[in-house]
Amino acid sequence: MNIVLLNNPKSGRGTGAASADRLAEALSDAGHEVVRLAAGTSLAREELLGALRSSRLLVAAGGDGTLHHALPAIIASGVAVYHFPLGTENLFTREFGMTSEPSRLVRAIENWRVRACDAGEVNGRPFGLMASVGFDACVVERVAAGRRGGVTRADYVRSAMSELMNARVARVSVRIDGRLVVGDSHGLLVVANSRQYAARLDPAVHADMSDGQLDVVFFPYRTSIGLARWLLASAAGVHTHMSGIVIGQGRAIEVDVDKEWPLQIDGEAAGGVPMRPRGRHGLDIRVLPGVLNVLVP
């Protein structure tokens, strides 16, 4: 089988290249033809897409960001994808039970069980896991601003504590399939395709990547104390039973925001929420049903 191995050399605290070498050797020993590509800003989308069009499988060896940036080419080519986890959280692999064992991937290829999954799209940019505006996006922005190489959990903890000390609280309105569910309220908004989330907080516990819908969770708060309350409740898995939370599902989510708040997509800093033509910052988010072919172990 022709396989594209896309790896981020900076993943795994700088061990990504060596891990990818071992993986490529295991795939070659199993009789597969492997094309190696290095993830990064120097890799053009056209180069990746060209390689995928002559392959059946993309193996993304890195963190969730490595997979995220490859999504446009994956969707356009229709190839199957497998995430070989080398990042900090590896939420995509957690969803499907993938591991960093080359033998497990080799067996998955032999069994070839592919699941058609949904993706999301926010203002034309595809995502696999989630997009959000609020506390977590502010944390991701801080981590990205201070990044000098690989990122560790300690970097996220430090940034989260700094954000809690000086919490920035967005004010949003949300419509799901045209129905207003959040009206100009302060808080954290998460639009999820997957139930998996950083630090096992998992706000969208019922999200299903194959149901043709996106899950919306809004945590209302105005202060750091209110935010901490929601974070603790999410960690304990009891947040869905608390008053004030807004939970919904839909195919199209329209978000209006009071100003250019940070946006995170699949754990990646995505700049600020852009200005709409009608003069307010906002997002248009929709589900892309069945566009991700995931090779499951």
PDB file of C-alpha atoms in Angstrom:
ATOM      1  CA  MET A   1       0.000   0.000   0.000  1.00  0.00           C
ATOM      2  CA  ASN A   2       1.158   3.547  -0.725  1.00  0.00           C
ATOM      3  CA  ILE A   3       1.281   5.529   2.524  1.00  0.00           C
ATOM      4  CA  VAL A   4       2.131   9.167   3.199  1.00  0.00           C
ATOM      5  CA  LEU A   5       3.864   9.629   6.556  1.00  0.00           C
ATOM      6  CA  LEU A   6       3.533  13.244   7.661  1.00  0.00           C
ATOM      7  CA  ASN A   7       5.576  13.939  10.752  1.00  0.00           C
ATOM      8  CA  ASN A   8       6.322  16.946  12.903  1.00  0.00           C
ATOM      9  CA  PRO A   9      10.002  16.708  13.930  1.00  0.00           C
ATOM     10  CA  LYS A  10       9.366  19.048  16.882  1.00  0.00           C
ATOM     11  CA  SER A  11       6.708  16.800  18.438  1.00  0.00           C
ATOM     12  CA  GLY A  12       7.479  14.545  21.368  1.00  0.00           C
ATOM     13  CA  ARG A  13       9.828  17.139  22.892  1.00  0.00           C
ATOM     14  CA  GLY A  14      12.046  16.995  19.839  1.00  0.00           C
ATOM     15  CA  THR A  15      11.943  13.216  19.359  1.00  0.00           C
ATOM     16  CA  GLY A  16       9.366  13.335  16.553  1.00  0.00           C
ATOM     17  CA  ALA A  17      11.856  12.665  13.766  1.00  0.00           C
ATOM     18  CA  ALA A  18      13.335   9.592  15.478  1.00  0.00           C
ATOM     19  CA  SER A  19       9.860   8.217  16.245  1.00  0.00           C
ATOM     20  CA  ALA A  20       8.830   8.722  12.630  1.00  0.00           C
ATOM     21  CA  ASP A  21      11.987   6.921  11.480  1.00  0.00           C
ATOM     22  CA  ARG A  22      11.033   3.862  13.539  1.00  0.00           C
ATOM     23  CA  LEU A  23       7.471   4.017  12.267  1.00  0.00           C
ATOM     24  CA  ALA A  24       8.563   4.290   8.628  1.00  0.00           C
ATOM     25  CA  GLU A  25      10.843   1.273   9.099  1.00  0.00           C
ATOM     26  CA  ALA A  26       7.988  -0.779  10.577  1.00  0.00           C
ATOM     27  CA  LEU A  27       5.678   0.129   7.697  1.00  0.00           C
ATOM     28  CA  SER A  28       8.350  -0.694   5.112  1.00  0.00           C
ATOM     29  CA  ASP A  29       9.072  -4.029   6.810  1.00  0.00           C
ATOM     30  CA  ALA A  30       5.348  -4.806   6.501  1.00  0.00           C
ATOM     31  CA  GLY A  31       5.598  -4.340   2.737  1.00  0.00           C
ATOM     32  CA  HIS A  32       4.237  -0.799   2.346  1.00  0.00           C
ATOM     33  CA  GLU A  33       5.615   2.042   0.210  1.00  0.00           C
ATOM     34  CA  VAL A  34       6.169   5.085   2.418  1.00  0.00           C
ATOM     35  CA  VAL A  35       6.499   8.695   1.288  1.00  0.00           C
ATOM     36  CA  ARG A  36       7.931  10.931   4.024  1.00  0.00           C
ATOM     37  CA  LEU A  37       6.868  14.576   4.383  1.00  0.00           C
ATOM     38  CA  ALA A  38       7.787  17.000   7.162  1.00  0.00           C
ATOM     39  CA  ALA A  39       4.942  19.059   8.597  1.00  0.00           C
ATOM     40  CA  GLY A  40       5.503  22.780   8.863  1.00  0.00           C
ATOM     41  CA  THR A  41       5.056  26.105   7.162  1.00  0.00           C
ATOM     42  CA  SER A  42       7.388  25.080   4.335  1.00  0.00           C
ATOM     43  CA  LEU A  43       5.053  22.241   3.278  1.00  0.00           C
ATOM     44  CA  ALA A  44       2.674  23.551   0.632  1.00  0.00           C
ATOM     45  CA  ARG A  45      -0.898  22.266   0.615  1.00  0.00           C
ATOM     46  CA  GLU A  46      -0.488  21.371  -3.072  1.00  0.00           C
ATOM     47  CA  GLU A  47       2.547  19.200  -2.308  1.00  0.00           C
ATOM     48  CA  LEU A  48       0.685  17.275   0.385  1.00  0.00           C
ATOM     49  CA  LEU A  49      -2.425  16.939  -1.750  1.00  0.00           C
ATOM     50  CA  GLY A  50      -0.371  15.656  -4.682  1.00  0.00           C
ATOM     51  CA  ALA A  51       1.210  12.964  -2.512  1.00  0.00           C
ATOM     52  CA  LEU A  52      -2.146  11.934  -1.068  1.00  0.00           C
ATOM     53  CA  ARG A  53      -3.760  11.502  -4.480  1.00  0.00           C
ATOM     54  CA  SER A  54      -1.442   8.571  -5.192  1.00  0.00           C
ATOM     55  CA  SER A  55      -1.868   7.034  -1.710  1.00  0.00           C
ATOM     56  CA  ARG A  56      -4.547   5.259   0.294  1.00  0.00           C
ATOM     57  CA  LEU A  57      -3.518   6.369   3.773  1.00  0.00           C
ATOM     58  CA  LEU A  58      -2.086   9.386   5.559  1.00  0.00           C
ATOM     59  CA  VAL A  59      -0.338   8.741   8.855  1.00  0.00           C
ATOM     60  CA  ALA A  60       0.002  11.985  10.822  1.00  0.00           C
ATOM     61  CA  ALA A  61       2.828  11.522  13.337  1.00  0.00           C
ATOM     62  CA  GLY A  62       2.696  14.477  15.707  1.00  0.00           C
ATOM     63  CA  GLY A  63       0.213  16.317  17.848  1.00  0.00           C
ATOM     64  CA  ASP A  64      -3.352  17.385  17.139  1.00  0.00           C
ATOM     65  CA  GLY A  65      -1.972  20.454  15.374  1.00  0.00           C
ATOM     66  CA  THR A  66      -0.140  18.309  12.824  1.00  0.00           C
ATOM     67  CA  LEU A  67      -3.388  16.611  11.883  1.00  0.00           C
ATOM     68  CA  HIS A  68      -5.344  19.867  11.951  1.00  0.00           C
ATOM     69  CA  HIS A  69      -3.154  21.605   9.389  1.00  0.00           C
ATOM     70  CA  ALA A  70      -3.409  18.593   7.059  1.00  0.00           C
ATOM     71  CA  LEU A  71      -7.216  18.500   7.157  1.00  0.00           C
ATOM     72  CA  PRO A  72      -7.874  20.522   3.977  1.00  0.00           C
ATOM     73  CA  ALA A  73      -5.752  18.106   1.921  1.00  0.00           C
ATOM     74  CA  ILE A  74      -7.209  15.056   3.694  1.00  0.00           C
ATOM     75  CA  ILE A  75     -10.758  16.162   2.975  1.00  0.00           C
ATOM     76  CA  ALA A  76      -9.992  17.102  -0.626  1.00  0.00           C
ATOM     77  CA  SER A  77      -8.255  13.791  -1.380  1.00  0.00           C
ATOM     78  CA  GLY A  78     -10.622  11.494   0.530  1.00  0.00           C
ATOM     79  CA  VAL A  79      -7.775   9.259   1.762  1.00  0.00           C
ATOM     80  CA  ALA A  80      -7.989   7.432   5.069  1.00  0.00           C
ATOM     81  CA  VAL A  81      -6.147   8.975   8.025  1.00  0.00           C
ATOM     82  CA  TYR A  82      -4.474   7.582  11.132  1.00  0.00           C
ATOM     83  CA  HIS A  83      -3.047   9.762  13.898  1.00  0.00           C
ATOM     84  CA  PHE A  84       0.196   8.455  15.430  1.00  0.00           C
ATOM     85  CA  PRO A  85       0.333  10.401  18.728  1.00  0.00           C
ATOM     86  CA  LEU A  86       3.455  12.407  19.541  1.00  0.00           C
ATOM     87  CA  GLY A  87       1.938  15.618  20.895  1.00  0.00           C
ATOM     88  CA  THR A  88       0.874  16.999  24.265  1.00  0.00           C
ATOM     89  CA  GLU A  89      -2.807  16.015  24.391  1.00  0.00           C
ATOM     90  CA  ASN A  90      -3.413  13.817  21.301  1.00  0.00           C
ATOM     91  CA  LEU A  91      -7.186  14.159  21.560  1.00  0.00           C
ATOM     92  CA  PHE A  92      -7.887  12.641  18.147  1.00  0.00           C
ATOM     93  CA  THR A  93      -6.063   9.455  19.068  1.00  0.00           C
ATOM     94  CA  ARG A  94      -7.894   9.300  22.387  1.00  0.00           C
ATOM     95  CA  GLU A  95     -11.196   9.362  20.515  1.00  0.00           C
ATOM     96  CA  PHE A  96     -10.316   6.295  18.460  1.00  0.00           C
ATOM     97  CA  GLY A  97      -7.957   4.378  20.740  1.00  0.00           C
ATOM     98  CA  MET A  98      -4.860   4.925  18.611  1.00  0.00           C
ATOM     99  CA  THR A  99      -1.443   4.544  20.247  1.00  0.00           C
ATOM    100  CA  SER A 100       2.204   5.225  19.450  1.00  0.00           C
ATOM    101  CA  GLU A 101       2.894   1.529  18.843  1.00  0.00           C
ATOM    102  CA  PRO A 102       3.919   0.894  15.207  1.00  0.00           C
ATOM    103  CA  SER A 103       2.670  -2.697  15.457  1.00  0.00           C
ATOM    104  CA  ARG A 104      -0.826  -1.454  16.283  1.00  0.00           C
ATOM    105  CA  LEU A 105      -0.877   0.654  13.130  1.00  0.00           C
ATOM    106  CA  VAL A 106       0.418  -2.248  11.029  1.00  0.00           C
ATOM    107  CA  ARG A 107      -2.437  -4.427  12.334  1.00  0.00           C
ATOM    108  CA  ALA A 108      -4.958  -1.675  11.646  1.00  0.00           C
ATOM    109  CA  ILE A 109      -3.807  -1.519   8.030  1.00  0.00           C
ATOM    110  CA  GLU A 110      -4.121  -5.288   7.726  1.00  0.00           C
ATOM    111  CA  ASN A 111      -7.670  -5.210   9.116  1.00  0.00           C
ATOM    112  CA  TRP A 112      -8.542  -2.015   7.182  1.00  0.00           C
ATOM    113  CA  ARG A 113     -11.595  -0.862   9.094  1.00  0.00           C
ATOM    114  CA  VAL A 114     -12.410   2.705   8.052  1.00  0.00           C
ATOM    115  CA  ARG A 115     -15.028   4.860   9.769  1.00  0.00           C
ATOM    116  CA  ALA A 116     -16.643   7.802   7.985  1.00  0.00           C
ATOM    117  CA  CYS A 117     -16.531  10.744  10.404  1.00  0.00           C
ATOM    118  CA  ASP A 118     -17.648  14.347  10.358  1.00  0.00           C
ATOM    119  CA  ALA A 119     -15.519  17.457  10.442  1.00  0.00           C
ATOM    120  CA  GLY A 120     -16.490  21.000  11.255  1.00  0.00           C
ATOM    121  CA  GLU A 121     -15.754  24.224   9.440  1.00  0.00           C
ATOM    122  CA  VAL A 122     -15.382  27.670  10.972  1.00  0.00           C
ATOM    123  CA  ASN A 123     -15.325  30.573   8.527  1.00  0.00           C
ATOM    124  CA  GLY A 124     -14.087  28.198   5.833  1.00  0.00           C
ATOM    125  CA  ARG A 125     -11.359  26.535   7.951  1.00  0.00           C
ATOM    126  CA  PRO A 126     -11.950  22.832   8.708  1.00  0.00           C
ATOM    127  CA  PHE A 127     -11.511  21.308  12.144  1.00  0.00           C
ATOM    128  CA  GLY A 128     -11.660  17.801  13.518  1.00  0.00           C
ATOM    129  CA  LEU A 129     -12.135  18.337  17.242  1.00  0.00           C
ATOM    130  CA  MET A 130     -13.485  21.708  18.315  1.00  0.00           C
ATOM    131  CA  ALA A 131     -13.471  25.478  18.053  1.00  0.00           C
ATOM    132  CA  SER A 132     -13.958  27.859  20.960  1.00  0.00           C
ATOM    133  CA  VAL A 133     -14.045  31.454  22.118  1.00  0.00           C
ATOM    134  CA  GLY A 134     -13.290  32.315  25.734  1.00  0.00           C
ATOM    135  CA  PHE A 135     -10.905  31.139  28.420  1.00  0.00           C
ATOM    136  CA  ASP A 136      -9.312  28.221  26.596  1.00  0.00           C
ATOM    137  CA  ALA A 137      -8.746  30.261  23.441  1.00  0.00           C
ATOM    138  CA  CYS A 138      -7.047  32.926  25.564  1.00  0.00           C
ATOM    139  CA  VAL A 139      -4.808  30.249  27.112  1.00  0.00           C
ATOM    140  CA  VAL A 140      -3.880  28.877  23.689  1.00  0.00           C
ATOM    141  CA  GLU A 141      -3.079  32.413  22.554  1.00  0.00           C
ATOM    142  CA  ARG A 142      -0.721  32.852  25.524  1.00  0.00           C
ATOM    143  CA  VAL A 143       1.005  29.521  24.847  1.00  0.00           C
ATOM    144  CA  ALA A 144       1.465  30.352  21.165  1.00  0.00           C
ATOM    145  CA  ALA A 145       2.873  33.797  21.980  1.00  0.00           C
ATOM    146  CA  GLY A 146       5.496  32.301  24.288  1.00  0.00           C
ATOM    147  CA  ARG A 147       6.329  29.272  22.164  1.00  0.00           C
ATOM    148  CA  ARG A 148       9.990  28.773  21.271  1.00  0.00           C
ATOM    149  CA  GLY A 149       9.873  25.095  20.308  1.00  0.00           C
ATOM    150  CA  GLY A 150       7.934  22.094  21.600  1.00  0.00           C
ATOM    151  CA  VAL A 151       5.067  22.684  24.022  1.00  0.00           C
ATOM    152  CA  THR A 152       4.594  20.845  27.323  1.00  0.00           C
ATOM    153  CA  ARG A 153       1.670  20.567  29.728  1.00  0.00           C
ATOM    154  CA  ALA A 154       3.573  22.870  32.075  1.00  0.00           C
ATOM    155  CA  ASP A 155       3.342  25.601  29.429  1.00  0.00           C
ATOM    156  CA  TYR A 156      -0.429  25.238  29.378  1.00  0.00           C
ATOM    157  CA  VAL A 157      -0.667  25.204  33.166  1.00  0.00           C
ATOM    158  CA  ARG A 158       1.367  28.403  33.478  1.00  0.00           C
ATOM    159  CA  SER A 159      -0.691  30.129  30.799  1.00  0.00           C
ATOM    160  CA  ALA A 160      -3.960  28.934  32.363  1.00  0.00           C
ATOM    161  CA  MET A 161      -2.971  30.293  35.762  1.00  0.00           C
ATOM    162  CA  SER A 162      -1.996  33.637  34.224  1.00  0.00           C
ATOM    163  CA  GLU A 163      -5.322  33.817  32.428  1.00  0.00           C
ATOM    164  CA  LEU A 164      -7.247  32.930  35.585  1.00  0.00           C
ATOM    165  CA  MET A 165      -5.505  35.736  37.436  1.00  0.00           C
ATOM    166  CA  ASN A 166      -6.571  38.214  34.756  1.00  0.00           C
ATOM    167  CA  ALA A 167      -9.586  36.553  33.193  1.00  0.00           C
ATOM    168  CA  ARG A 168     -10.829  37.990  29.908  1.00  0.00           C
ATOM    169  CA  VAL A 169     -14.510  37.222  29.411  1.00  0.00           C
ATOM    170  CA  ALA A 170     -16.103  37.306  25.968  1.00  0.00           C
ATOM    171  CA  ARG A 171     -19.711  38.306  25.390  1.00  0.00           C
ATOM    172  CA  VAL A 172     -21.410  36.163  22.749  1.00  0.00           C
ATOM    173  CA  SER A 173     -24.687  35.402  21.061  1.00  0.00           C
ATOM    174  CA  VAL A 174     -25.259  31.968  19.540  1.00  0.00           C
ATOM    175  CA  ARG A 175     -27.804  30.621  17.084  1.00  0.00           C
ATOM    176  CA  ILE A 176     -28.094  26.916  16.322  1.00  0.00           C
ATOM    177  CA  ASP A 177     -29.809  26.223  12.992  1.00  0.00           C
ATOM    178  CA  GLY A 178     -31.320  29.697  13.212  1.00  0.00           C
ATOM    179  CA  ARG A 179     -32.606  29.360  16.794  1.00  0.00           C
ATOM    180  CA  LEU A 180     -31.198  31.760  19.406  1.00  0.00           C
ATOM    181  CA  VAL A 181     -29.797  29.802  22.364  1.00  0.00           C
ATOM    182  CA  VAL A 182     -27.383  32.349  23.892  1.00  0.00           C
ATOM    183  CA  GLY A 183     -28.275  36.015  23.847  1.00  0.00           C
ATOM    184  CA  ASP A 184     -25.415  38.485  24.374  1.00  0.00           C
ATOM    185  CA  SER A 185     -24.040  36.732  27.469  1.00  0.00           C
ATOM    186  CA  HIS A 186     -20.584  36.538  29.054  1.00  0.00           C
ATOM    187  CA  GLY A 187     -18.839  33.170  29.147  1.00  0.00           C
ATOM    188  CA  LEU A 188     -16.978  30.408  27.329  1.00  0.00           C
ATOM    189  CA  LEU A 189     -18.325  28.917  24.099  1.00  0.00           C
ATOM    190  CA  VAL A 190     -17.206  25.522  22.781  1.00  0.00           C
ATOM    191  CA  VAL A 191     -18.423  24.060  19.484  1.00  0.00           C
ATOM    192  CA  ALA A 192     -17.329  20.428  19.454  1.00  0.00           C
ATOM    193  CA  ASN A 193     -17.175  17.631  16.935  1.00  0.00           C
ATOM    194  CA  SER A 194     -15.537  15.278  19.449  1.00  0.00           C
ATOM    195  CA  ARG A 195     -16.192  14.594  23.117  1.00  0.00           C
ATOM    196  CA  GLN A 196     -12.440  14.749  23.826  1.00  0.00           C
ATOM    197  CA  TYR A 197     -10.978  17.906  25.349  1.00  0.00           C
ATOM    198  CA  ALA A 198      -7.756  19.068  26.967  1.00  0.00           C
ATOM    199  CA  ALA A 199      -7.004  18.045  30.576  1.00  0.00           C
ATOM    200  CA  ARG A 200      -9.944  15.610  30.458  1.00  0.00           C
ATOM    201  CA  LEU A 201     -12.420  18.463  31.003  1.00  0.00           C
ATOM    202  CA  ASP A 202     -14.603  17.120  28.147  1.00  0.00           C
ATOM    203  CA  PRO A 203     -17.436  19.715  28.012  1.00  0.00           C
ATOM    204  CA  ALA A 204     -19.320  18.037  25.137  1.00  0.00           C
ATOM    205  CA  VAL A 205     -19.602  14.591  26.692  1.00  0.00           C
ATOM    206  CA  HIS A 206     -22.248  13.394  24.215  1.00  0.00           C
ATOM    207  CA  ALA A 207     -20.511  14.542  21.028  1.00  0.00           C
ATOM    208  CA  ASP A 208     -20.371  11.891  18.296  1.00  0.00           C
ATOM    209  CA  MET A 209     -18.059  12.339  15.320  1.00  0.00           C
ATOM    210  CA  SER A 210     -20.422  10.385  13.055  1.00  0.00           C
ATOM    211  CA  ASP A 211     -23.833  11.883  13.886  1.00  0.00           C
ATOM    212  CA  GLY A 212     -23.847  14.679  11.290  1.00  0.00           C
ATOM    213  CA  GLN A 213     -24.078  17.374  13.953  1.00  0.00           C
ATOM    214  CA  LEU A 214     -21.883  19.625  16.072  1.00  0.00           C
ATOM    215  CA  ASP A 215     -22.344  19.979  19.828  1.00  0.00           C
ATOM    216  CA  VAL A 216     -22.553  23.419  21.430  1.00  0.00           C
ATOM    217  CA  VAL A 217     -21.687  24.070  25.080  1.00  0.00           C
ATOM    218  CA  PHE A 218     -21.809  27.518  26.697  1.00  0.00           C
ATOM    219  CA  PHE A 219     -20.550  28.147  30.221  1.00  0.00           C
ATOM    220  CA  PRO A 220     -21.862  31.475  31.563  1.00  0.00           C
ATOM    221  CA  TYR A 221     -19.606  33.434  33.937  1.00  0.00           C
ATOM    222  CA  ARG A 222     -18.284  36.938  34.529  1.00  0.00           C
ATOM    223  CA  THR A 223     -15.444  36.385  37.030  1.00  0.00           C
ATOM    224  CA  SER A 224     -12.496  34.080  37.577  1.00  0.00           C
ATOM    225  CA  ILE A 225     -14.385  32.454  40.446  1.00  0.00           C
ATOM    226  CA  GLY A 226     -17.289  31.678  38.142  1.00  0.00           C
ATOM    227  CA  LEU A 227     -14.923  30.224  35.570  1.00  0.00           C
ATOM    228  CA  ALA A 228     -13.138  28.089  38.180  1.00  0.00           C
ATOM    229  CA  ARG A 229     -16.513  26.710  39.236  1.00  0.00           C
ATOM    230  CA  TRP A 230     -17.217  25.501  35.707  1.00  0.00           C
ATOM    231  CA  LEU A 231     -13.737  24.058  35.261  1.00  0.00           C
ATOM    232  CA  LEU A 232     -14.008  22.063  38.462  1.00  0.00           C
ATOM    233  CA  ALA A 233     -17.487  20.851  37.524  1.00  0.00           C
ATOM    234  CA  SER A 234     -16.240  19.751  34.097  1.00  0.00           C
ATOM    235  CA  ALA A 235     -13.290  17.932  35.649  1.00  0.00           C
ATOM    236  CA  ALA A 236     -15.743  16.077  37.905  1.00  0.00           C
ATOM    237  CA  GLY A 237     -18.090  15.361  35.005  1.00  0.00           C
ATOM    238  CA  VAL A 238     -21.096  17.007  36.659  1.00  0.00           C
ATOM    239  CA  HIS A 239     -21.321  20.239  34.640  1.00  0.00           C
ATOM    240  CA  THR A 240     -24.156  19.028  32.401  1.00  0.00           C
ATOM    241  CA  HIS A 241     -26.468  18.858  35.429  1.00  0.00           C
ATOM    242  CA  MET A 242     -25.779  22.407  36.629  1.00  0.00           C
ATOM    243  CA  SER A 243     -28.105  25.342  36.095  1.00  0.00           C
ATOM    244  CA  GLY A 244     -27.111  28.029  33.636  1.00  0.00           C
ATOM    245  CA  ILE A 245     -25.215  25.845  31.194  1.00  0.00           C
ATOM    246  CA  VAL A 246     -26.438  25.855  27.587  1.00  0.00           C
ATOM    247  CA  ILE A 247     -26.124  22.616  25.621  1.00  0.00           C
ATOM    248  CA  GLY A 248     -27.343  22.026  22.079  1.00  0.00           C
ATOM    249  CA  GLN A 249     -26.711  20.300  18.762  1.00  0.00           C
ATOM    250  CA  GLY A 250     -27.051  21.409  15.201  1.00  0.00           C
ATOM    251  CA  ARG A 251     -25.631  21.562  11.719  1.00  0.00           C
ATOM    252  CA  ALA A 252     -25.055  25.327  11.486  1.00  0.00           C
ATOM    253  CA  ILE A 253     -23.943  27.584  14.341  1.00  0.00           C
ATOM    254  CA  GLU A 254     -23.823  31.356  14.023  1.00  0.00           C
ATOM    255  CA  VAL A 255     -21.800  33.230  16.639  1.00  0.00           C
ATOM    256  CA  ASP A 256     -21.676  36.971  17.291  1.00  0.00           C
ATOM    257  CA  VAL A 257     -18.956  38.314  19.598  1.00  0.00           C
ATOM    258  CA  ASP A 258     -18.628  41.753  21.143  1.00  0.00           C
ATOM    259  CA  LYS A 259     -15.026  42.247  19.961  1.00  0.00           C
ATOM    260  CA  GLU A 260     -11.994  40.530  18.434  1.00  0.00           C
ATOM    261  CA  TRP A 261     -11.569  37.797  21.048  1.00  0.00           C
ATOM    262  CA  PRO A 262      -8.988  35.015  20.545  1.00  0.00           C
ATOM    263  CA  LEU A 263     -10.187  31.942  18.679  1.00  0.00           C
ATOM    264  CA  GLN A 264      -8.765  28.441  19.029  1.00  0.00           C
ATOM    265  CA  ILE A 265      -9.367  25.607  16.578  1.00  0.00           C
ATOM    266  CA  ASP A 266      -8.259  22.055  17.414  1.00  0.00           C
ATOM    267  CA  GLY A 267      -6.016  23.488  20.121  1.00  0.00           C
ATOM    268  CA  GLU A 268      -4.282  25.841  17.670  1.00  0.00           C
ATOM    269  CA  ALA A 269      -4.282  29.631  18.008  1.00  0.00           C
ATOM    270  CA  ALA A 270      -6.380  30.931  15.112  1.00  0.00           C
ATOM    271  CA  GLY A 271      -6.055  34.678  15.565  1.00  0.00           C
ATOM    272  CA  GLY A 272      -8.964  36.858  16.572  1.00  0.00           C
ATOM    273  CA  VAL A 273     -12.639  36.453  15.744  1.00  0.00           C
ATOM    274  CA  PRO A 274     -12.962  38.363  12.447  1.00  0.00           C
ATOM    275  CA  MET A 275     -15.244  41.275  11.719  1.00  0.00           C
ATOM    276  CA  ARG A 276     -18.428  40.477   9.813  1.00  0.00           C
ATOM    277  CA  PRO A 277     -19.536  42.652   6.877  1.00  0.00           C
ATOM    278  CA  ARG A 278     -22.420  43.964   8.962  1.00  0.00           C
ATOM    279  CA  GLY A 279     -20.065  45.454  11.521  1.00  0.00           C
ATOM    280  CA  ARG A 280     -19.800  42.888  14.331  1.00  0.00           C
ATOM    281  CA  HIS A 281     -17.253  40.197  15.030  1.00  0.00           C
ATOM    282  CA  GLY A 282     -18.532  36.690  14.468  1.00  0.00           C
ATOM    283  CA  LEU A 283     -18.168  33.127  13.241  1.00  0.00           C
ATOM    284  CA  ASP A 284     -20.097  30.913  10.854  1.00  0.00           C
ATOM    285  CA  ILE A 285     -19.620  27.287  11.836  1.00  0.00           C
ATOM    286  CA  ARG A 286     -21.068  24.247  10.083  1.00  0.00           C
ATOM    287  CA  VAL A 287     -20.715  20.497  10.084  1.00  0.00           C
ATOM    288  CA  LEU A 288     -19.138  18.655   7.145  1.00  0.00           C
ATOM    289  CA  PRO A 289     -20.796  15.225   7.376  1.00  0.00           C
ATOM    290  CA  GLY A 290     -18.760  12.120   6.624  1.00  0.00           C
ATOM    291  CA  VAL A 291     -15.746  13.841   5.041  1.00  0.00           C
ATOM    292  CA  LEU A 292     -13.090  12.205   7.267  1.00  0.00           C
ATOM    293  CA  ASN A 293     -12.219   8.571   6.584  1.00  0.00           C
ATOM    294  CA  VAL A 294     -10.541   7.396   9.778  1.00  0.00           C
ATOM    295  CA  LEU A 295      -8.582   4.148   9.936  1.00  0.00           C
ATOM    296  CA  VAL A 296      -9.456   2.756  13.353  1.00  0.00           C
ATOM    297  CA  PRO A 297      -7.368   0.230  15.309  1.00  0.00           C
TER     298      PRO A 297
END
